[in-house]
Each structure stands twice: as structure tokens, then as C-alpha cells.
mmCIF file of C-alpha atoms in Angstrom:
data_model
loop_
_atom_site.group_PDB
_atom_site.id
_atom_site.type_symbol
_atom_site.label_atom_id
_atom_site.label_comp_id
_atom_site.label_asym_id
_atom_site.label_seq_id
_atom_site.Cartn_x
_atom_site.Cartn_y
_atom_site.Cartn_z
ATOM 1 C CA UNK A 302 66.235 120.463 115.039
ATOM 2 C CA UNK A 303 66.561 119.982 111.318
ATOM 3 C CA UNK A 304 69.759 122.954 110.531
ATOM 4 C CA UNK A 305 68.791 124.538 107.971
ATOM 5 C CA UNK A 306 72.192 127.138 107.794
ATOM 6 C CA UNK A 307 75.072 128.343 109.900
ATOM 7 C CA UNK A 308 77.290 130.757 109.853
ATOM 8 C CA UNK A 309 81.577 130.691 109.689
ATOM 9 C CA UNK A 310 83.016 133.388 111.779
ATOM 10 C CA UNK A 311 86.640 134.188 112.985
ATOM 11 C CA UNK A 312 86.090 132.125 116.147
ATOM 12 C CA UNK A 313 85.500 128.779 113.776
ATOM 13 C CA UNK A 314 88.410 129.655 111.892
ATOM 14 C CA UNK A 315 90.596 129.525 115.185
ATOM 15 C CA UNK A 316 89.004 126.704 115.959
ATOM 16 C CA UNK A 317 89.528 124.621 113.095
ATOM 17 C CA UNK A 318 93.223 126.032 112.896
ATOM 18 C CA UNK A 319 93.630 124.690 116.672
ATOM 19 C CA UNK A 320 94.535 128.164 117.674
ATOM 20 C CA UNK A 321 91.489 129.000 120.376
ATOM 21 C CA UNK A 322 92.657 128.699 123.663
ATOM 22 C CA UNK A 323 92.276 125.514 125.619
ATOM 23 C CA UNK A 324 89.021 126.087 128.240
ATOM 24 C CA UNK A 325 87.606 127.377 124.986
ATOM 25 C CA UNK A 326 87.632 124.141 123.062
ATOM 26 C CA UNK A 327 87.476 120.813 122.781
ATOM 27 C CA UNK A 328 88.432 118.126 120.494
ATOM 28 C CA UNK A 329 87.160 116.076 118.439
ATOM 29 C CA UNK A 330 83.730 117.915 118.484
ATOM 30 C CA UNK A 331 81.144 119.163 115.100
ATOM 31 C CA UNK A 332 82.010 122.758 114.963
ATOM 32 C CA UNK A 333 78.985 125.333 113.984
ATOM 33 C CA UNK A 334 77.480 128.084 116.824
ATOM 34 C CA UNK A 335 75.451 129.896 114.442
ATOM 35 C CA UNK A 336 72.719 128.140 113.192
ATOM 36 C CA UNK A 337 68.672 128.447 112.785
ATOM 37 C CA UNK A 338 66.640 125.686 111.972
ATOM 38 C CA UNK A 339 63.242 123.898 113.004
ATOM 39 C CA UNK A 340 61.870 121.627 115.974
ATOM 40 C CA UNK A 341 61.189 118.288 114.450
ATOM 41 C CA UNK A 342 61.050 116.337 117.830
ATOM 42 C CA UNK A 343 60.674 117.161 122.018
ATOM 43 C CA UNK A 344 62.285 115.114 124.464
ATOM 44 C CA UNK A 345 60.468 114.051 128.064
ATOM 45 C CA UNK A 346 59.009 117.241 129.323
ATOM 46 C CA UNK A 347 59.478 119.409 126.398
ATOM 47 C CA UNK A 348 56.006 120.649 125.084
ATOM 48 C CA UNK A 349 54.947 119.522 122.033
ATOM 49 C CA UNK A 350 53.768 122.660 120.588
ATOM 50 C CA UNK A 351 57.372 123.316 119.201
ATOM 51 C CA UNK A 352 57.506 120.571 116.914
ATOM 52 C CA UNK A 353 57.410 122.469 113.279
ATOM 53 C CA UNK A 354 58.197 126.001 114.936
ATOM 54 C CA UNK A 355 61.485 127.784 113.644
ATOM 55 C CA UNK A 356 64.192 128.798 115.819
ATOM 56 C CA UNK A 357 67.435 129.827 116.934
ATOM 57 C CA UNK A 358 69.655 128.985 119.923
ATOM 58 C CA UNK A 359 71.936 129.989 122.876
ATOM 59 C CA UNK A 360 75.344 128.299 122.904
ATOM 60 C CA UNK A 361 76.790 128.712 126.118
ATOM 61 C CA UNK A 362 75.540 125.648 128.446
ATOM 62 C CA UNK A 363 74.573 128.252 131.384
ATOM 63 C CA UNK A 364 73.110 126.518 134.774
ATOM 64 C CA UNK A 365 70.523 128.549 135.492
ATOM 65 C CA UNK A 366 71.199 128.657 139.413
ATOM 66 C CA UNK A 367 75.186 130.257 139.810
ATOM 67 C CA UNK A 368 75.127 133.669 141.121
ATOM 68 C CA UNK A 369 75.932 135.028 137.390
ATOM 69 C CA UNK A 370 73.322 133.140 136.191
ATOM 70 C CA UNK A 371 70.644 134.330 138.706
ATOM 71 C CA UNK A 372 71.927 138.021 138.191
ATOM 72 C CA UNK A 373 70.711 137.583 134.383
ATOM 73 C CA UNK A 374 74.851 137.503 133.343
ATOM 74 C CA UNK A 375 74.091 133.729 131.674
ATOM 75 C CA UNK A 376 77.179 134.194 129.852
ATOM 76 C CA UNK A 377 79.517 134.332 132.707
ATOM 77 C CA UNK A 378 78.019 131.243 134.409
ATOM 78 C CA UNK A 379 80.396 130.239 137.042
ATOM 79 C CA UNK A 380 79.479 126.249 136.611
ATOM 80 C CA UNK A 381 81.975 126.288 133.910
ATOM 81 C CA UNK A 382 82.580 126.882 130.106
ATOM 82 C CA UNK A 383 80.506 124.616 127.699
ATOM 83 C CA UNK A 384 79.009 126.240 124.605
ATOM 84 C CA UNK A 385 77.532 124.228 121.494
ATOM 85 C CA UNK A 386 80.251 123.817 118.444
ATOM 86 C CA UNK A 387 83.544 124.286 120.632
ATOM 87 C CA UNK A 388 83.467 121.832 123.337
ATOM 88 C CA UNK A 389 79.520 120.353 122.431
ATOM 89 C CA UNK A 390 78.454 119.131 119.250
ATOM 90 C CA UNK A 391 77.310 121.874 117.140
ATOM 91 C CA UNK A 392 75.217 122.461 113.707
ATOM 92 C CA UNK A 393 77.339 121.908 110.761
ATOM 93 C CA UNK A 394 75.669 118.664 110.922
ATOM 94 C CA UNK A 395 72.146 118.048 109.524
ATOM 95 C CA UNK A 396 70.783 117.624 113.067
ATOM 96 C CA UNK A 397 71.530 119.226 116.324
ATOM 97 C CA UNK A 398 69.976 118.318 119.519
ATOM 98 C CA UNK A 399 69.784 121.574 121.946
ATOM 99 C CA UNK A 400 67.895 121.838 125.807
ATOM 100 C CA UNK A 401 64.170 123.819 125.324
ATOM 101 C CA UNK A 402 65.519 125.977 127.968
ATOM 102 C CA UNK A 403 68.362 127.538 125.109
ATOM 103 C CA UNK A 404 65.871 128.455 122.494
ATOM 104 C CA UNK A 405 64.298 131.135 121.006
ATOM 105 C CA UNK A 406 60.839 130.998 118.760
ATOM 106 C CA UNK A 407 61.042 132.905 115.763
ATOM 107 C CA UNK A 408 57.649 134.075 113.687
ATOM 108 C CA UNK A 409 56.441 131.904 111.044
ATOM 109 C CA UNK A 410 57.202 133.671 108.301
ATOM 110 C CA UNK A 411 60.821 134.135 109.585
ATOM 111 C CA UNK A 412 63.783 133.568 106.635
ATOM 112 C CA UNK A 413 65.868 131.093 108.277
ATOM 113 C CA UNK A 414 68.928 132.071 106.202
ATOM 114 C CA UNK A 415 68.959 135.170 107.723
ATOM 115 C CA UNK A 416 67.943 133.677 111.077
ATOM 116 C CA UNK A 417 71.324 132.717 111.100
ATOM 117 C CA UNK A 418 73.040 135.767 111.723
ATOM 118 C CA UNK A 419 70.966 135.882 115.143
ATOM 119 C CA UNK A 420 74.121 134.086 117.493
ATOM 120 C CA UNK A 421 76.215 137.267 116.253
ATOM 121 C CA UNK A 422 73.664 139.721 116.401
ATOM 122 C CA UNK A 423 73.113 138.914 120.111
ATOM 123 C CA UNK A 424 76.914 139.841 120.450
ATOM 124 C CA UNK A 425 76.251 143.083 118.894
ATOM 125 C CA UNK A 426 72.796 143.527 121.403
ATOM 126 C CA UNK A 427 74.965 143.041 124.470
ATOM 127 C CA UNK A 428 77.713 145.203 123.169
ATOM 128 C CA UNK A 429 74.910 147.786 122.219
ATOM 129 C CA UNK A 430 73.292 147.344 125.802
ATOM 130 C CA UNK A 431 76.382 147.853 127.540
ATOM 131 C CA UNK A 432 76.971 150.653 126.091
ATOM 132 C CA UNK A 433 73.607 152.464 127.455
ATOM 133 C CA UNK A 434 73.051 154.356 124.139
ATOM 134 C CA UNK A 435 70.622 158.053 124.659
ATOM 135 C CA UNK A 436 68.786 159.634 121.961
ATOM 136 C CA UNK A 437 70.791 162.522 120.801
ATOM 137 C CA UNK A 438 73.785 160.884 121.113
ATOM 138 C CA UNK A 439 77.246 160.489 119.101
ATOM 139 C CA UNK A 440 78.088 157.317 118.525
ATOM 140 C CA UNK A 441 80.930 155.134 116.563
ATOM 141 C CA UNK A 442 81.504 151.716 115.880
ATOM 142 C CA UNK A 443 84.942 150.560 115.168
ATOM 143 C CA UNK A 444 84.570 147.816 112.756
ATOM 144 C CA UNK A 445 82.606 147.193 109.422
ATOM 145 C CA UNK A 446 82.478 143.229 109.683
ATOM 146 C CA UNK A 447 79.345 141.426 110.861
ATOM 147 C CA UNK A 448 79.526 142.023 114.466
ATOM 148 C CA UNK A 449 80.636 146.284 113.406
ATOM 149 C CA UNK A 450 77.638 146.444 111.025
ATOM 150 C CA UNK A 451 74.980 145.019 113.331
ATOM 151 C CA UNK A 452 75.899 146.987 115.968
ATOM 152 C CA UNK A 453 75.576 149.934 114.004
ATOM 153 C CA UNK A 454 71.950 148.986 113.171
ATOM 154 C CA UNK A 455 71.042 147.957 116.659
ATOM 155 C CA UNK A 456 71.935 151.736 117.954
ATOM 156 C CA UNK A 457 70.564 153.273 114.706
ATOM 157 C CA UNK A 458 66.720 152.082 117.052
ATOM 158 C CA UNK A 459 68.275 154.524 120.099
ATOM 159 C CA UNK A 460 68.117 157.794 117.370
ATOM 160 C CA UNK A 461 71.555 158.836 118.204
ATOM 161 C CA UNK A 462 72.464 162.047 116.197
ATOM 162 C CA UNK A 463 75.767 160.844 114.443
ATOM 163 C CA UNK A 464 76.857 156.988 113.867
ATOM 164 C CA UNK A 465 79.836 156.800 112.359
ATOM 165 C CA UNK A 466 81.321 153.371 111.211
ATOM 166 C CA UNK A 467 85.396 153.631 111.319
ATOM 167 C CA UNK A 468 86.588 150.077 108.605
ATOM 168 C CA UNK A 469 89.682 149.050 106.879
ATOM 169 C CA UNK A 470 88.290 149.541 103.007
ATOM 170 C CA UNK A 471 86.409 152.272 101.583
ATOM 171 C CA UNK A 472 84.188 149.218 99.385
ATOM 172 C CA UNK A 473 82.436 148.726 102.567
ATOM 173 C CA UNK A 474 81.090 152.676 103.292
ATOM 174 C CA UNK A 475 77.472 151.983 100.879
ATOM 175 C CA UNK A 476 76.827 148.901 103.047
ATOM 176 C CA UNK A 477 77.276 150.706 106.455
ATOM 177 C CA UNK A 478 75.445 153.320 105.005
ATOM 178 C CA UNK A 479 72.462 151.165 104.640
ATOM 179 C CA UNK A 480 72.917 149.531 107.934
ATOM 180 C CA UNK A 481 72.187 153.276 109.524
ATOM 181 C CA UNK A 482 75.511 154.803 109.943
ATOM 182 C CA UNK A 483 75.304 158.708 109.144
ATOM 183 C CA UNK A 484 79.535 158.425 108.034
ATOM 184 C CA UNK A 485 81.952 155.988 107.020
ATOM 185 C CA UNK A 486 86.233 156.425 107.283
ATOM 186 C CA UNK A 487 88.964 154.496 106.828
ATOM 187 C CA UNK A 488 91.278 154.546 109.234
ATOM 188 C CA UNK A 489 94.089 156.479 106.859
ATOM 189 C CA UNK A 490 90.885 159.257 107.402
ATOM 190 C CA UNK A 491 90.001 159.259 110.821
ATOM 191 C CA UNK A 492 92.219 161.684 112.550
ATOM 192 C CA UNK A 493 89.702 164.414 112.716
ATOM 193 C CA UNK A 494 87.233 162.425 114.747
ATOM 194 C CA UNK A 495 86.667 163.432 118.307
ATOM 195 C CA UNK A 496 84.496 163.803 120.921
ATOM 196 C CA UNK A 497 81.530 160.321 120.761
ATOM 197 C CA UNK A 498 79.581 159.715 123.564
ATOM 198 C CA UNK A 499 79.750 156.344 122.784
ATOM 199 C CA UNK A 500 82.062 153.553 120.713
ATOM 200 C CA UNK A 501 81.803 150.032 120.282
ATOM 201 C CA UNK A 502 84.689 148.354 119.344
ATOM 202 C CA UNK A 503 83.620 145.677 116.873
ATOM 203 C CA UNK A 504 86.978 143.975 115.854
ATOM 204 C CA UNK A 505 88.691 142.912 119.195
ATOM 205 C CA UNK A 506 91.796 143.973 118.456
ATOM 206 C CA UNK A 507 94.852 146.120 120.738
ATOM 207 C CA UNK A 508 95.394 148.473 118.219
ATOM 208 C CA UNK A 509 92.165 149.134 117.799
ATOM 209 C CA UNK A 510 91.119 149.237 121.768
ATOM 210 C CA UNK A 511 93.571 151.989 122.151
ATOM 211 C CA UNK A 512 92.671 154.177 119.123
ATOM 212 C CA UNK A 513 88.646 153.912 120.494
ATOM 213 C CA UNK A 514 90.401 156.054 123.349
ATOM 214 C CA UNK A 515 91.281 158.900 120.986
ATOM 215 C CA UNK A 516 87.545 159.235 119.313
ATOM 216 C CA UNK A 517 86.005 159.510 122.899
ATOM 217 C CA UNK A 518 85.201 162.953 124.387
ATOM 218 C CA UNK A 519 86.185 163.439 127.675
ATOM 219 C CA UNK A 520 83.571 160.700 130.390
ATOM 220 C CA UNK A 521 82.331 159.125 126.998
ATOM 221 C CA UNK A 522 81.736 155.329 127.140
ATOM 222 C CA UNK A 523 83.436 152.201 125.383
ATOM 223 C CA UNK A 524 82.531 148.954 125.124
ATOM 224 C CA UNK A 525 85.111 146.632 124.074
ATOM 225 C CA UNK A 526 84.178 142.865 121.943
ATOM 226 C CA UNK A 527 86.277 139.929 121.045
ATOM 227 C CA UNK A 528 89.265 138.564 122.307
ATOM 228 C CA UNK A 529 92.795 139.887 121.712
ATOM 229 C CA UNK A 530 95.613 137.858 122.050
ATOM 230 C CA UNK A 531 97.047 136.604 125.371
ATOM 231 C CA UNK A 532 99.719 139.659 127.104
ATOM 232 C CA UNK A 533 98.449 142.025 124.423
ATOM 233 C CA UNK A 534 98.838 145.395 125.314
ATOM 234 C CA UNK A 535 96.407 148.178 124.673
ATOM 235 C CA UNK A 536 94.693 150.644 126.555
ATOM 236 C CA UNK A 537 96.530 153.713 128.150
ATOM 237 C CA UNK A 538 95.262 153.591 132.056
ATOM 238 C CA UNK A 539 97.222 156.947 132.371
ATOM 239 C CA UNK A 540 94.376 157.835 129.497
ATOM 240 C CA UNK A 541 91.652 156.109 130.544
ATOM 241 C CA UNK A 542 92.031 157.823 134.212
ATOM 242 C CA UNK A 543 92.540 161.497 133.295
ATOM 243 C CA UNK A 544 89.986 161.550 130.829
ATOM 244 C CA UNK A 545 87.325 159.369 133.004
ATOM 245 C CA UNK A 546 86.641 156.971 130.577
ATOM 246 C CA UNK A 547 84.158 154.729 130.959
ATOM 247 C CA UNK A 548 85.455 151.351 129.682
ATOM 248 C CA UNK A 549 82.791 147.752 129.214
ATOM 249 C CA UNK A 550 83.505 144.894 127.586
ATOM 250 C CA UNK A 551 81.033 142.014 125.948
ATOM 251 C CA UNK A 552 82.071 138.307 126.087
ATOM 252 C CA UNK A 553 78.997 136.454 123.714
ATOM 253 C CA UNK A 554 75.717 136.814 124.928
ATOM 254 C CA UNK A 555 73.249 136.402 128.090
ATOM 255 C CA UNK A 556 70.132 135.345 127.734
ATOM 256 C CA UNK A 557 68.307 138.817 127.839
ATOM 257 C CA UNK A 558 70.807 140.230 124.661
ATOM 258 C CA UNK A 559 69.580 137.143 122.896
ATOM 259 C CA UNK A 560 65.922 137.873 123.615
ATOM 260 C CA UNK A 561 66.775 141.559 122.357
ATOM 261 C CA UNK A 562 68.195 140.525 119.085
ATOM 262 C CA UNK A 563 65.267 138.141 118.482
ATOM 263 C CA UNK A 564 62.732 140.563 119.107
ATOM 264 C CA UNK A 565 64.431 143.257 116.918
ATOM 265 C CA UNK A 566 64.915 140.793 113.858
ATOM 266 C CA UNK A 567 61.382 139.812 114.178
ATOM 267 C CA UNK A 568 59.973 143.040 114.068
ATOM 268 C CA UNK A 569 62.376 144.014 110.955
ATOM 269 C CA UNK A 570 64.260 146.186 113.212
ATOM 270 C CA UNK A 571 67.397 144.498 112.342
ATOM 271 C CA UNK A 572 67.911 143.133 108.773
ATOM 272 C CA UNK A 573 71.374 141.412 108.441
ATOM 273 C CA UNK A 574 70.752 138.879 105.481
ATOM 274 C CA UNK A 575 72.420 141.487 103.333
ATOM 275 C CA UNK A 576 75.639 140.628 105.026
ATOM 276 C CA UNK A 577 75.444 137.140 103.632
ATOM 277 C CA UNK A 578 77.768 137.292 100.648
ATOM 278 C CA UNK A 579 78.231 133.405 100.840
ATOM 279 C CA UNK A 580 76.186 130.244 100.711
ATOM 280 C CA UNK A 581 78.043 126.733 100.487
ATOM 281 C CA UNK A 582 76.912 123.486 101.094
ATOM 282 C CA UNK A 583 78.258 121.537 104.029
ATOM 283 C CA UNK A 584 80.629 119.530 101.140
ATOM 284 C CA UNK A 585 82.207 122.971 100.729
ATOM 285 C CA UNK A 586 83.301 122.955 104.864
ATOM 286 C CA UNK A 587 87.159 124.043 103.681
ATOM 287 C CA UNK A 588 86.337 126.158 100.959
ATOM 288 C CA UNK A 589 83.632 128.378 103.632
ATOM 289 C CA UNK A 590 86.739 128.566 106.006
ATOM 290 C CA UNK A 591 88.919 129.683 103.380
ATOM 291 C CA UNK A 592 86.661 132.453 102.831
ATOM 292 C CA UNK A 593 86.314 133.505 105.671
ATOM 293 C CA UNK A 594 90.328 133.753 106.637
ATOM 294 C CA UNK A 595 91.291 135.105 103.170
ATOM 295 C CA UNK A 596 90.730 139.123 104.401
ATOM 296 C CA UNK A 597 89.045 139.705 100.868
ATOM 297 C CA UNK A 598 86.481 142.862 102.022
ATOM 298 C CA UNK A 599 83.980 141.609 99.156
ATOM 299 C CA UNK A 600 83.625 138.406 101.937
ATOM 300 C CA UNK A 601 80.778 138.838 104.103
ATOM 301 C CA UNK A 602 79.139 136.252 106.224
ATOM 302 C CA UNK A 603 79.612 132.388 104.554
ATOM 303 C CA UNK A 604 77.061 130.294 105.518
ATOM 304 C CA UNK A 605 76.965 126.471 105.025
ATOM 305 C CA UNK A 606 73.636 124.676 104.625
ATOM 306 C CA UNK A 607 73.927 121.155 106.260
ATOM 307 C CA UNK A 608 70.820 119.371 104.312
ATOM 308 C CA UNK A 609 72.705 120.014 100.770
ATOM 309 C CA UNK A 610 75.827 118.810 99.542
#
């Protein structure tokens, strides 16, 4: 594939900090897991027909055959952790080669720069899809990054009665707004919520995890993203048990919550190029992961275009 852009999250910053933990990485190795681009060549067996087509791709190296794997759970494969930019060349390079098996077609008329945003948005589908959303519900995402504010359009499609989008900075309440969320609070204003069905907690942190608890009514449902740090503590089981919370947790993507995401963005169902705030050529490599560390809420997604300078 020819890259055309990819995306700088958290996950690259750790990574080019050395700070993700070992079976998670692998040195030296081009970063880049978000990416879209187009087919300009087919290996041995690889039908011709997707030579010009645009597309996106799974990272995570799954087998295909391992009990996870057969169960549709292609993100847990049991054959081992390999995923494209971390321990497998990845697309902050102007080419990336990929197996057929990984990717996803996207309609011709597709906008490749916002293509990008699919790897995350397939984070936000399985967090979404764990989290067995109902019409009618009440729903709240923790988090008004990338991952908080796609989530928060994916369950906008399930019609729940309230979605409220709990951030750090009051600059970012229009934008959730116009990713579907019926409220926006900071947390220095959340004290009064109560009683969700549902939350999704976007940021993946252990404050956080534990203050999802408190906005749950009693047998409501969270589903937990990201990873905290190692002995981090958390959630309350003394809490979680009396009021028979439902806790889930989403670790990337299988292949059917990439599918999802890809079939949502290309029937304009989800729209995340507004989130793009940044767009850098690959030269720029330091100043994108700058950006994306410096905690400035005006800083959306950064995306670096490999084919310009």
C-alpha cells in the first residue's frame, strides 16, 4: 500500500519514549498503527482486483486457527502478540506491506485522511459492543479524546435517551456536542450524576475506573479501555459486588469491531475527521509526538502524511 496518513496516539508516544511494556514492543521497528492508504500491488494468491482500491488495516498479527481466534476474539489470539508498528514494521513509512487477510475495502469516494481514524474507531466499536447498548438507555462516556468522542458517536446509532460525555476542559463540550452527546461536565461538575445504564471509560486511567463506579445505577454496565499502569489500583470489589456491577473491558480490536467501524464510517454514520486538528509531514515525526504529549486540549488527532516532507 501507498500510506497516504497515520495517526499519533498515546500508545506511539510510549513507544517512542521506550515506556510500553516489553511483550508490547519491539525494537528497532517503523512505528505507525493507524494508517489508510491504497493497494498498489498483490502478492501470490492475492486477487488482483485490489490493486487501486482504498483501505484500512488490522494490526494485531491474529492466526486465524487459536481457540480465541475461532471464537471471533482475534484480538486475544493465543499464538502470541505481534501487531504492525510495535513489534512489525508499520506506516510512518511511504509503503507498508500488510497480509489480504488484515484488510478492509473502503468505498471509492472514501477521504483517506479521515480513513485514518478507523484503527481507533474500531477501539471505540468494541468498547461500544461490549457494552450491549438498548434504545432508551442512559449512557456516559468518560473521556473527550479520540477514543471518548467516537465512542460517543458510535452509541449516539443505539438512540439511547441521555449521552453524557464527562472531560477534563470545558473547550471540548461544542465538539462532544456535535459528536451526539446530549451533556458535557467537567469533572469539578460531575457530582450530581447518577444512575447510567451504561459507561465507557475512554481514558484508561485508575482514577477514572473507580469514579465510572459512582455514575452507575445499581446492575448498570461498564466497559473499561486502555491500559493503566502496572499494580495500579482502582476499582472497589466491595462496590462492584454490592451494587452488581457489571464490569468489561476492551483490549484493541477483533476483527468483527473492525468490520463495524468500517461499515459505520462508510455509511457516514461515524464522521471523525473533525477530530483531526493536526496534519504534519513525516519530516515533522518529533514535532507530531510533541503534540500529542503536550496535554494542550486544542490538540486533537496529529496525523503525519508519509508521501510529503
Amino acid at each position: 500500500m501507498d500510506v497516504h496518513a497515520v495517526g499519533v496516539c498515546g500508545s506511539d508516544l510510549d513507544f517512542y519514549l521506550g515506556r510500553r511494556p516489553a511483550p508490547y514492543a519491539r525494537y528497532p521497528v517503523t512505528p505507525g498503527h493507524e494508517w489508510s492508504g491504497t493497494v498498489t500491488a498483490v502478492g501470490e494468491g492475492v486477487s488482483a482486483s485490489l490493486i487501486g482500491r482504498k483501505v484500512v488495516g488490522e494490526g494485531i498479527r491474529n492466526c486465524e486457527t487459536c481457540a480465541p481466534c475461532r471464537a471471533g476474539e482475534t484480538n486475544l489470539c493465543a499464538a502470541g502478540y505481534e501487531e504492525t508498528g510495535f513489534t512489525l514494521p508499520g506506516a510512518m513509512a511511504p509503503t507498508l506491506v500488510l497480509p489480504a487477510r488484515l484488510l478492509h475495502t473502503l468505498p471509492p469516494d472514501a477521504d483517506l485522511t479521515a480513513a485514518a481514524l478507523l484503527e481507533p474507531a474500531a477501539c471505540a466499536a468494541a468498547a461500544v459492543l461490549k457494552a450491549c447498548p438498548l434504545p432508551g438507555s442512559r449512557a456516559a462516556v468518560i473521556g473527550s479524546g479520540t477514543l471518548g468522542l467516537l465512542a460517543a458517536q458510535l452509541l449516539g446509532a443505539f438512540s439511547p435517551i441521555e449521552l453524557t460525555v464527562v472531560g477534563t476542559s470545558p473547550d471540548r463540550a461544542d465538539l462532544s456536542h456535535r459528536f451526539g452527546a446530549t451533556g458535557y461536565r467537567t469533572w469539578d461538575r460531575a457530582s450530581g450524576l447518577s444512575d447510567f445504564d451504561l459507561v465507557i471509560d475512554a481514558v484508561g486511567g485508575t482514577s477514572t475506573a473507580s469514579a465510572a463506579t459512582s455514575l452507575l445505577r445499581p446492575g448498570g454496565h461498564l466497559v473499561l479501555t486502555g491500559i493503566p499502569a502496572q499494580g495500579a489500583e482502582g476499582l472497589d470489589p466491595a462496590r462492584v459486588v454490592a451494587r452488581q456491577l457489571s464490569v468489561g473491558t476492551a483490549f484493541g480490536a477483533s476483527s468483527g469491531a473492525w468490520s463495524y467501524a468500517v461499515s459505520a464510517f462508510s455509511t457516514a454514520r461515524l464522521t471523525p475527521l473533525e477530530l483531526v486538528t493536526h496534519q504534519l509531514g513525516i519530516a515533522e515525526f518529533e514535532r507530531a509526538m510533541a503534540l500529542t504529549g503536550s496535554g494542550d486540549p486544542r490538540v486533537g488527532k496529529v496525523l503525519l502524511h508519509p508521501q510529503s516532507s
